[in-house]
mmCIF file of C-alpha atoms in Angstrom:
data_model
loop_
_atom_site.group_PDB
_atom_site.id
_atom_site.type_symbol
_atom_site.label_atom_id
_atom_site.label_comp_id
_atom_site.label_asym_id
_atom_site.label_seq_id
_atom_site.Cartn_x
_atom_site.Cartn_y
_atom_site.Cartn_z
ATOM 1 C CA MET P 1 22.021 1.692 -1.339
ATOM 2 C CA MET P 2 21.154 1.481 2.217
ATOM 3 C CA PRO P 3 20.553 -2.404 4.322
ATOM 4 C CA THR P 4 16.936 -2.535 3.944
ATOM 5 C CA ALA P 5 17.051 -3.587 7.738
ATOM 6 C CA LEU P 6 18.935 -0.486 8.424
ATOM 7 C CA GLU P 7 16.606 0.956 6.531
ATOM 8 C CA ASN P 8 13.735 -0.350 7.897
ATOM 9 C CA ALA P 9 14.894 0.920 11.616
ATOM 10 C CA VAL P 10 16.387 4.480 10.448
ATOM 11 C CA TYR P 11 11.673 5.482 8.936
ATOM 12 C CA GLY P 12 10.697 2.424 11.449
ATOM 13 C CA LEU P 13 9.932 5.791 13.587
ATOM 14 C CA LEU P 14 6.625 7.148 11.196
ATOM 15 C CA SER P 15 4.793 4.072 11.269
ATOM 16 C CA THR P 16 3.329 3.775 14.818
ATOM 17 C CA PRO P 17 2.310 7.199 15.027
ATOM 18 C CA VAL P 18 1.252 7.042 11.369
ATOM 19 C CA LEU P 19 -0.838 3.718 12.438
ATOM 20 C CA HIS P 20 -2.264 5.376 15.711
ATOM 21 C CA THR P 21 -3.273 8.070 13.550
ATOM 22 C CA ALA P 22 -5.387 5.462 11.094
ATOM 23 C CA VAL P 23 -6.944 4.070 13.572
ATOM 24 C CA GLU P 24 -8.249 7.069 15.739
ATOM 25 C CA HIS P 25 -9.724 8.360 12.707
ATOM 26 C CA GLY P 26 -11.530 5.556 11.488
ATOM 27 C CA VAL P 27 -9.328 4.608 8.313
ATOM 28 C CA PHE P 28 -9.479 0.708 9.216
ATOM 29 C CA THR P 29 -12.867 0.816 10.098
ATOM 30 C CA SER P 30 -14.036 2.443 7.365
ATOM 31 C CA LEU P 31 -11.911 0.022 4.945
ATOM 32 C CA ILE P 32 -13.539 -2.503 6.834
ATOM 33 C CA GLU P 33 -17.090 -1.865 6.947
ATOM 34 C CA ASP P 34 -16.989 0.238 3.670
ATOM 35 C CA GLY P 35 -14.716 -1.492 1.652
ATOM 36 C CA PRO P 36 -12.237 -0.513 -0.554
ATOM 37 C CA GLY P 37 -12.409 3.138 -1.340
ATOM 38 C CA THR P 38 -9.525 5.978 -3.080
ATOM 39 C CA VAL P 39 -8.414 8.695 -1.592
ATOM 40 C CA ALA P 40 -11.176 11.443 -2.357
ATOM 41 C CA ARG P 41 -13.765 8.670 -1.380
ATOM 42 C CA LEU P 42 -12.157 8.510 2.079
ATOM 43 C CA ALA P 43 -11.409 11.419 3.152
ATOM 44 C CA GLU P 44 -14.884 12.431 2.025
ATOM 45 C CA ARG P 45 -16.061 9.368 3.989
ATOM 46 C CA LEU P 46 -14.383 10.642 7.023
ATOM 47 C CA ASP P 47 -13.974 13.993 6.587
ATOM 48 C CA VAL P 48 -10.201 14.281 7.248
ATOM 49 C CA ASP P 49 -7.690 16.124 4.705
ATOM 50 C CA GLU P 50 -7.534 14.341 1.455
ATOM 51 C CA ASP P 51 -3.387 15.169 1.025
ATOM 52 C CA THR P 52 -2.891 14.341 4.434
ATOM 53 C CA LEU P 53 -4.373 11.420 3.896
ATOM 54 C CA GLU P 54 -2.895 10.059 1.223
ATOM 55 C CA ARG P 55 0.175 10.042 2.672
ATOM 56 C CA MET P 56 -0.888 8.905 5.436
ATOM 57 C CA LEU P 57 -1.947 5.752 3.118
ATOM 58 C CA LEU P 58 1.481 5.642 0.919
ATOM 59 C CA VAL P 59 3.540 4.671 4.541
ATOM 60 C CA LEU P 60 0.234 1.975 4.518
ATOM 61 C CA THR P 61 0.978 0.843 1.305
ATOM 62 C CA SER P 62 5.011 0.067 1.968
ATOM 63 C CA LEU P 63 4.485 -1.112 5.050
ATOM 64 C CA GLY P 64 2.347 -4.189 3.646
ATOM 65 C CA VAL P 65 -0.477 -3.332 5.601
ATOM 66 C CA VAL P 66 -3.064 -1.691 2.897
ATOM 67 C CA THR P 67 -3.254 -2.403 -0.889
ATOM 68 C CA ARG P 68 -4.158 0.030 -3.264
ATOM 69 C CA ALA P 69 -5.986 -1.190 -6.840
ATOM 70 C CA ALA P 70 -4.870 0.089 -10.455
ATOM 71 C CA ASP P 71 -8.225 2.196 -10.079
ATOM 72 C CA GLY P 72 -6.256 3.930 -7.025
ATOM 73 C CA ALA P 73 -8.880 1.963 -4.231
ATOM 74 C CA TYR P 74 -7.040 1.313 -1.285
ATOM 75 C CA ALA P 75 -7.921 -1.535 0.092
ATOM 76 C CA LEU P 76 -6.716 -3.495 4.138
ATOM 77 C CA THR P 77 -4.775 -7.012 3.582
ATOM 78 C CA ALA P 78 -6.275 -10.043 4.380
ATOM 79 C CA GLU P 79 -2.681 -10.286 7.176
ATOM 80 C CA ALA P 80 -3.623 -6.850 8.467
ATOM 81 C CA GLU P 81 -7.130 -6.665 8.635
ATOM 82 C CA PRO P 82 -7.984 -8.903 11.951
ATOM 83 C CA PHE P 83 -5.392 -6.974 13.855
ATOM 84 C CA LEU P 84 -7.228 -3.394 12.653
ATOM 85 C CA ASP P 85 -10.283 -4.111 12.909
ATOM 86 C CA PRO P 86 -12.369 -3.864 16.438
ATOM 87 C CA ARG P 87 -14.603 -6.482 16.539
ATOM 88 C CA ASN P 88 -11.800 -9.424 16.620
ATOM 89 C CA SER P 89 -10.395 -10.959 19.135
ATOM 90 C CA ARG P 90 -6.657 -10.122 18.083
ATOM 91 C CA TYR P 91 -6.979 -6.173 17.584
ATOM 92 C CA LEU P 92 -3.998 -3.722 18.736
ATOM 93 C CA GLY P 93 -5.692 -0.571 18.906
ATOM 94 C CA GLY P 94 -5.230 -0.265 22.172
ATOM 95 C CA PHE P 95 -1.854 -1.267 22.111
ATOM 96 C CA ILE P 96 -0.819 1.003 19.119
ATOM 97 C CA LYS P 97 -2.714 4.032 21.433
ATOM 98 C CA HIS P 98 -0.643 3.392 24.590
ATOM 99 C CA LEU P 99 2.723 2.678 22.439
ATOM 100 C CA THR P 100 2.522 6.246 20.846
ATOM 101 C CA GLU P 101 0.827 8.341 23.229
ATOM 102 C CA GLU P 102 2.625 7.045 26.487
ATOM 103 C CA THR P 103 5.604 4.312 25.468
ATOM 104 C CA GLN P 104 7.142 6.939 22.543
ATOM 105 C CA GLY P 105 7.639 9.935 25.511
ATOM 106 C CA ARG P 106 8.811 7.707 27.813
ATOM 107 C CA LEU P 107 11.823 6.915 25.529
ATOM 108 C CA GLY P 108 12.885 10.168 25.440
ATOM 109 C CA ARG P 109 14.870 9.098 28.361
ATOM 110 C CA LEU P 110 16.891 6.369 26.687
ATOM 111 C CA ASP P 111 19.973 8.581 26.883
ATOM 112 C CA SER P 112 20.329 9.873 30.181
ATOM 113 C CA TYR P 113 19.951 6.719 31.435
ATOM 114 C CA LEU P 114 22.697 5.540 28.279
ATOM 115 C CA THR P 115 25.090 7.989 30.022
ATOM 116 C CA GLU P 116 23.925 8.298 33.884
ATOM 117 C CA GLY P 117 22.244 5.050 34.208
ATOM 118 C CA LYS P 118 18.273 4.163 35.210
ATOM 119 C CA PRO P 119 17.881 6.091 38.615
ATOM 120 C CA ALA P 120 17.183 3.572 41.420
ATOM 121 C CA THR P 121 13.862 5.265 42.329
ATOM 122 C CA GLU P 122 11.586 6.554 39.622
ATOM 123 C CA ALA P 123 7.807 7.524 39.737
ATOM 124 C CA SER P 124 6.143 4.335 38.388
ATOM 125 C CA PRO P 125 4.616 3.674 35.437
ATOM 126 C CA PHE P 126 1.400 2.884 36.986
ATOM 127 C CA ASP P 127 1.187 6.093 38.974
ATOM 128 C CA ASP P 128 0.052 7.256 35.961
ATOM 129 C CA VAL P 129 -2.631 4.228 34.900
ATOM 130 C CA TYR P 130 -3.973 5.066 38.431
ATOM 131 C CA ARG P 131 -4.461 8.948 38.255
ATOM 132 C CA ASP P 132 -8.193 8.847 36.754
ATOM 133 C CA ALA P 133 -10.796 6.155 35.603
ATOM 134 C CA GLU P 134 -10.201 7.215 32.048
ATOM 135 C CA SER P 135 -6.633 6.598 31.962
ATOM 136 C CA LEU P 136 -7.137 3.528 33.754
ATOM 137 C CA ARG P 137 -9.852 2.620 31.008
ATOM 138 C CA ALA P 138 -7.507 2.956 28.837
ATOM 139 C CA PHE P 139 -4.494 1.112 29.819
ATOM 140 C CA MET P 140 -7.190 -2.057 30.647
ATOM 141 C CA ARG P 141 -8.452 -1.410 26.790
ATOM 142 C CA ALA P 142 -4.428 -1.946 25.572
ATOM 143 C CA MET P 143 -3.903 -4.900 27.942
ATOM 144 C CA TRP P 144 -7.105 -6.533 26.722
ATOM 145 C CA ASP P 145 -6.422 -5.236 22.867
ATOM 146 C CA LEU P 146 -2.538 -6.632 23.294
ATOM 147 C CA SER P 147 -3.254 -9.589 25.434
ATOM 148 C CA PHE P 148 -7.192 -11.473 24.471
ATOM 149 C CA GLY P 149 -5.964 -13.306 20.858
ATOM 150 C CA VAL P 150 -3.389 -13.932 22.498
ATOM 151 C CA SER P 151 -4.819 -15.679 25.038
ATOM 152 C CA ARG P 152 -6.556 -17.853 22.367
ATOM 153 C CA GLU P 153 -4.047 -20.028 21.719
ATOM 154 C CA LEU P 154 -2.398 -19.967 25.336
ATOM 155 C CA ALA P 155 -5.210 -21.321 27.322
ATOM 156 C CA PRO P 156 -5.176 -24.672 24.481
ATOM 157 C CA LEU P 157 -1.787 -24.611 24.823
ATOM 158 C CA ALA P 158 -0.921 -24.404 28.812
ATOM 159 C CA GLY P 159 -4.261 -27.325 28.979
ATOM 160 C CA MET P 160 -7.313 -26.220 30.680
ATOM 161 C CA ALA P 161 -8.932 -29.642 31.088
ATOM 162 C CA GLY P 162 -9.046 -31.160 34.632
ATOM 163 C CA THR P 163 -7.804 -27.724 36.067
ATOM 164 C CA LYS P 164 -10.879 -26.664 39.065
ATOM 165 C CA HIS P 165 -10.015 -23.121 39.942
ATOM 166 C CA LEU P 166 -7.213 -21.077 38.427
ATOM 167 C CA VAL P 167 -6.612 -17.641 39.601
ATOM 168 C CA ASP P 168 -5.159 -14.498 37.542
ATOM 169 C CA VAL P 169 -2.119 -12.831 38.657
ATOM 170 C CA GLY P 170 -2.614 -9.001 37.811
ATOM 171 C CA GLY P 171 -4.725 -9.978 35.573
ATOM 172 C CA ALA P 172 -6.570 -6.530 34.953
ATOM 173 C CA THR P 173 -9.620 -6.878 33.186
ATOM 174 C CA GLY P 174 -9.318 -10.874 32.526
ATOM 175 C CA PRO P 175 -8.757 -11.433 29.244
ATOM 176 C CA PHE P 176 -6.482 -14.770 30.168
ATOM 177 C CA ALA P 177 -8.707 -16.047 32.289
ATOM 178 C CA VAL P 178 -11.994 -15.315 29.852
ATOM 179 C CA ALA P 179 -9.986 -17.834 27.145
ATOM 180 C CA ALA P 180 -9.597 -20.176 29.340
ATOM 181 C CA LEU P 181 -13.235 -20.160 30.810
ATOM 182 C CA LEU P 182 -14.101 -20.964 27.340
ATOM 183 C CA THR P 183 -12.303 -23.819 26.838
ATOM 184 C CA ASP P 184 -13.400 -25.698 29.815
ATOM 185 C CA PRO P 185 -17.158 -24.990 30.794
ATOM 186 C CA ALA P 186 -16.061 -26.874 34.001
ATOM 187 C CA LEU P 187 -13.463 -24.565 34.668
ATOM 188 C CA ARG P 188 -13.475 -21.297 37.513
ATOM 189 C CA ALA P 189 -11.821 -17.958 37.172
ATOM 190 C CA THR P 190 -10.629 -15.697 40.275
ATOM 191 C CA VAL P 191 -8.967 -12.767 38.216
ATOM 192 C CA PHE P 192 -7.245 -10.817 41.287
ATOM 193 C CA ASP P 193 -6.059 -6.934 40.431
ATOM 194 C CA MET P 194 -5.821 -3.880 41.997
ATOM 195 C CA PRO P 195 -9.428 -2.892 43.582
ATOM 196 C CA ALA P 196 -10.013 0.012 41.003
ATOM 197 C CA VAL P 197 -9.794 -2.782 38.119
ATOM 198 C CA GLY P 198 -12.958 -4.472 39.552
ATOM 199 C CA PRO P 199 -15.946 -2.574 37.238
ATOM 200 C CA LEU P 200 -14.004 -2.825 35.010
ATOM 201 C CA VAL P 201 -13.840 -7.000 34.681
ATOM 202 C CA GLY P 202 -16.444 -8.197 32.297
ATOM 203 C CA GLU P 203 -17.248 -5.517 29.881
ATOM 204 C CA ASP P 204 -15.691 -7.227 27.440
ATOM 205 C CA ALA P 205 -18.283 -8.601 24.899
ATOM 206 C CA GLU P 206 -16.244 -12.036 25.001
ATOM 207 C CA ALA P 207 -16.372 -12.281 28.457
ATOM 208 C CA ARG P 208 -20.140 -12.275 29.041
ATOM 209 C CA PRO P 209 -21.267 -15.887 27.716
ATOM 210 C CA VAL P 210 -18.892 -17.136 31.079
ATOM 211 C CA ALA P 211 -19.595 -13.901 33.225
ATOM 212 C CA ASP P 212 -21.466 -16.806 36.035
ATOM 213 C CA ARG P 213 -17.551 -18.419 36.745
ATOM 214 C CA LEU P 214 -15.893 -15.555 36.579
ATOM 215 C CA ASP P 215 -15.607 -13.608 39.433
ATOM 216 C CA PHE P 216 -12.806 -10.704 40.795
ATOM 217 C CA VAL P 217 -10.836 -10.627 44.475
ATOM 218 C CA GLY P 218 -8.947 -6.965 44.660
ATOM 219 C CA GLY P 219 -5.519 -6.670 46.019
ATOM 220 C CA ASP P 220 -2.167 -5.486 46.008
ATOM 221 C CA PHE P 221 -0.088 -8.931 44.928
ATOM 222 C CA PHE P 222 3.047 -6.997 46.789
ATOM 223 C CA ALA P 223 1.090 -6.498 49.957
ATOM 224 C CA ASP P 224 -1.897 -9.622 50.305
ATOM 225 C CA GLU P 225 -1.148 -13.383 49.824
ATOM 226 C CA LEU P 226 -2.523 -14.778 46.988
ATOM 227 C CA PRO P 227 -6.093 -16.415 46.081
ATOM 228 C CA ARG P 228 -5.764 -20.308 46.379
ATOM 229 C CA GLY P 229 -6.416 -22.480 43.292
ATOM 230 C CA ASP P 230 -4.671 -25.413 41.682
ATOM 231 C CA CYS P 231 -3.525 -23.387 38.648
ATOM 232 C CA LEU P 232 -2.160 -19.479 39.024
ATOM 233 C CA ALA P 233 -0.935 -17.489 35.943
ATOM 234 C CA PHE P 234 1.284 -14.757 35.494
ATOM 235 C CA GLY P 235 0.662 -13.668 32.315
ATOM 236 C CA TYR P 236 2.714 -10.541 31.117
ATOM 237 C CA ILE P 237 3.199 -9.585 34.754
ATOM 238 C CA LEU P 238 6.720 -11.132 35.049
ATOM 239 C CA SER P 239 8.665 -9.289 32.638
ATOM 240 C CA ASP P 240 7.579 -5.544 34.312
ATOM 241 C CA TRP P 241 10.082 -7.133 37.940
ATOM 242 C CA ASP P 242 13.496 -8.218 38.857
ATOM 243 C CA ASP P 243 14.770 -11.519 38.761
ATOM 244 C CA ASP P 244 14.215 -11.016 43.873
ATOM 245 C CA THR P 245 11.065 -9.748 42.933
ATOM 246 C CA CYS P 246 9.514 -12.817 40.240
ATOM 247 C CA VAL P 247 10.602 -14.992 42.672
ATOM 248 C CA GLU P 248 9.516 -13.129 45.583
ATOM 249 C CA LEU P 249 5.310 -13.083 43.515
ATOM 250 C CA LEU P 250 6.320 -16.681 42.641
ATOM 251 C CA GLU P 251 6.419 -18.446 46.038
ATOM 252 C CA LYS P 252 2.878 -15.815 47.272
ATOM 253 C CA ALA P 253 1.929 -18.250 44.303
ATOM 254 C CA HIS P 254 3.364 -22.098 45.772
ATOM 255 C CA ARG P 255 2.146 -20.780 49.224
ATOM 256 C CA ALA P 256 -1.630 -20.236 47.232
ATOM 257 C CA CYS P 257 -1.342 -23.637 44.669
ATOM 258 C CA VAL P 258 -3.051 -26.318 46.350
ATOM 259 C CA ALA P 259 -1.052 -29.469 45.603
ATOM 260 C CA PRO P 260 -1.473 -31.019 42.703
ATOM 261 C CA GLY P 261 -1.438 -27.918 41.147
ATOM 262 C CA ARG P 262 0.962 -25.447 38.825
ATOM 263 C CA VAL P 263 1.458 -22.760 37.748
ATOM 264 C CA LEU P 264 1.479 -20.662 34.621
ATOM 265 C CA ILE P 265 4.317 -18.223 33.150
ATOM 266 C CA MET P 266 3.087 -16.926 29.935
ATOM 267 C CA ASP P 267 5.252 -14.256 28.386
ATOM 268 C CA ARG P 268 7.551 -13.515 25.188
ATOM 269 C CA LEU P 269 11.226 -15.187 25.226
ATOM 270 C CA PHE P 270 14.044 -14.935 23.954
ATOM 271 C CA GLU P 271 16.373 -17.207 21.766
ATOM 272 C CA ASP P 272 18.581 -18.887 24.156
ATOM 273 C CA ASP P 273 21.291 -16.842 22.947
ATOM 274 C CA ARG P 274 19.428 -13.881 23.511
ATOM 275 C CA THR P 275 19.535 -12.854 19.776
ATOM 276 C CA GLY P 276 15.858 -12.137 18.835
ATOM 277 C CA PRO P 277 13.227 -12.375 18.298
ATOM 278 C CA LEU P 278 12.937 -9.025 17.585
ATOM 279 C CA ALA P 279 9.136 -7.910 18.933
ATOM 280 C CA THR P 280 10.625 -9.075 22.324
ATOM 281 C CA ALA P 281 13.797 -7.253 22.265
ATOM 282 C CA ALA P 282 12.543 -4.215 21.762
ATOM 283 C CA MET P 283 10.014 -4.723 24.340
ATOM 284 C CA ASN P 284 13.096 -5.635 26.774
ATOM 285 C CA LEU P 285 13.623 -1.915 26.349
ATOM 286 C CA VAL P 286 10.450 -0.705 27.061
ATOM 287 C CA MET P 287 10.095 -2.790 30.129
ATOM 288 C CA HIS P 288 13.729 -0.998 31.079
ATOM 289 C CA VAL P 289 12.360 2.364 30.877
ATOM 290 C CA GLU P 290 8.665 1.869 32.097
ATOM 291 C CA MET P 291 9.521 -0.721 34.650
ATOM 292 C CA ALA P 292 11.989 -2.420 36.599
ATOM 293 C CA GLY P 293 12.048 -5.791 34.237
ATOM 294 C CA ARG P 294 13.372 -7.492 31.149
ATOM 295 C CA HIS P 295 12.143 -10.327 29.213
ATOM 296 C CA ARG P 296 14.007 -14.230 29.721
ATOM 297 C CA THR P 297 14.632 -16.793 28.094
ATOM 298 C CA ALA P 298 12.907 -20.088 29.207
ATOM 299 C CA ALA P 299 15.858 -21.444 31.192
ATOM 300 C CA GLU P 300 15.678 -17.993 32.974
ATOM 301 C CA PHE P 301 11.858 -18.440 33.964
ATOM 302 C CA ILE P 302 12.591 -21.983 34.824
ATOM 303 C CA ALA P 303 15.066 -20.866 36.947
ATOM 304 C CA LEU P 304 13.081 -18.643 38.563
ATOM 305 C CA LEU P 305 10.132 -21.232 39.100
ATOM 306 C CA GLU P 306 12.584 -23.690 40.793
ATOM 307 C CA ARG P 307 13.946 -21.220 43.516
ATOM 308 C CA ALA P 308 10.318 -20.535 44.556
ATOM 309 C CA GLY P 309 10.019 -24.349 44.927
ATOM 310 C CA PHE P 310 8.111 -25.621 41.724
ATOM 311 C CA ALA P 311 9.776 -28.907 40.213
ATOM 312 C CA ASP P 312 9.308 -30.298 36.748
ATOM 313 C CA CYS P 313 9.138 -27.294 34.622
ATOM 314 C CA GLU P 314 8.036 -27.041 30.982
ATOM 315 C CA VAL P 315 7.911 -24.628 28.099
ATOM 316 C CA ARG P 316 5.369 -24.543 26.087
ATOM 317 C CA ARG P 317 5.707 -22.741 22.653
ATOM 318 C CA SER P 318 3.536 -21.256 20.406
ATOM 319 C CA GLY P 319 3.481 -20.305 17.114
ATOM 320 C CA GLY P 320 3.282 -16.422 17.373
ATOM 321 C CA GLU P 321 5.549 -14.523 20.112
ATOM 322 C CA LYS P 322 4.369 -15.307 23.066
ATOM 323 C CA HIS P 323 5.079 -18.798 25.172
ATOM 324 C CA VAL P 324 3.907 -20.550 28.263
ATOM 325 C CA VAL P 325 6.791 -21.805 31.206
ATOM 326 C CA ILE P 326 4.727 -23.912 32.975
ATOM 327 C CA GLY P 327 5.980 -24.981 36.630
ATOM 328 C CA HIS P 328 4.431 -27.752 38.900
ATOM 329 C CA LYS P 329 3.855 -28.315 42.636
ATOM 330 C CA ARG P 330 3.185 -31.829 43.401
#
């Protein structure tokens, strides 16, 4: 019998497209809003092919995403529901869409990368992101879905009390900035990202209560200096780049940081021996095919911070897959 770990790896390629198709056609939304239903009832609600839907639901049942009762009614599991409910801050629909429509295609490069190495010059994936307004909005939606729920945990972990002005570097539409503002009514925050992102900042419902304390500065963090603040945050940014580029960005953060201040790095962390976790190892491969970076251990991030001039570095681990590494400027 095939070992479970190998079986999951062999058949895992089917999971994301099934999840994506179910998200796109409202299967999970129907189960949440209209309640459990049989295949026939769900197919009628959604106006989809019953046979195909049943096969998808069997996969989702095997994955533990849905359950099937004795009367044949399917329901979302309590564990999965927050991540598949568009109204929940932990919703992953946008991220699942990005993995299916963007990342899977790029994974086709693995064979040539393995046999020939990755080309030194290659088109940036951000060229696709910024090719038109629809692509930009879809990417920003994916980043919000991936980041906001996690940021609600990481902002209190970072401890925003006493911070006056947060600068969210490469902050997209501001998932971390908004989460931080929700923890401290005295805090102000600036999102710094490419100018085209500006009109999208504040569109998310969660941002509206803090809109008067949230602003946006457009710029390129490679070409421009960063806005000044006593706390600069890099949320899921540095894993896009190689070590020297990270140090360059952190040096800019050091110049922009008002002392006493600090920089926050929020990202996935490898275990010290780099044997896992699986999500970090998988996304480390994605960083290779999509970007120029990689995921790191806490010690590797601390070494980058120290090269950039930060001191008294520390790691604050969450209960999830992303954590906070902090460097101080005294």
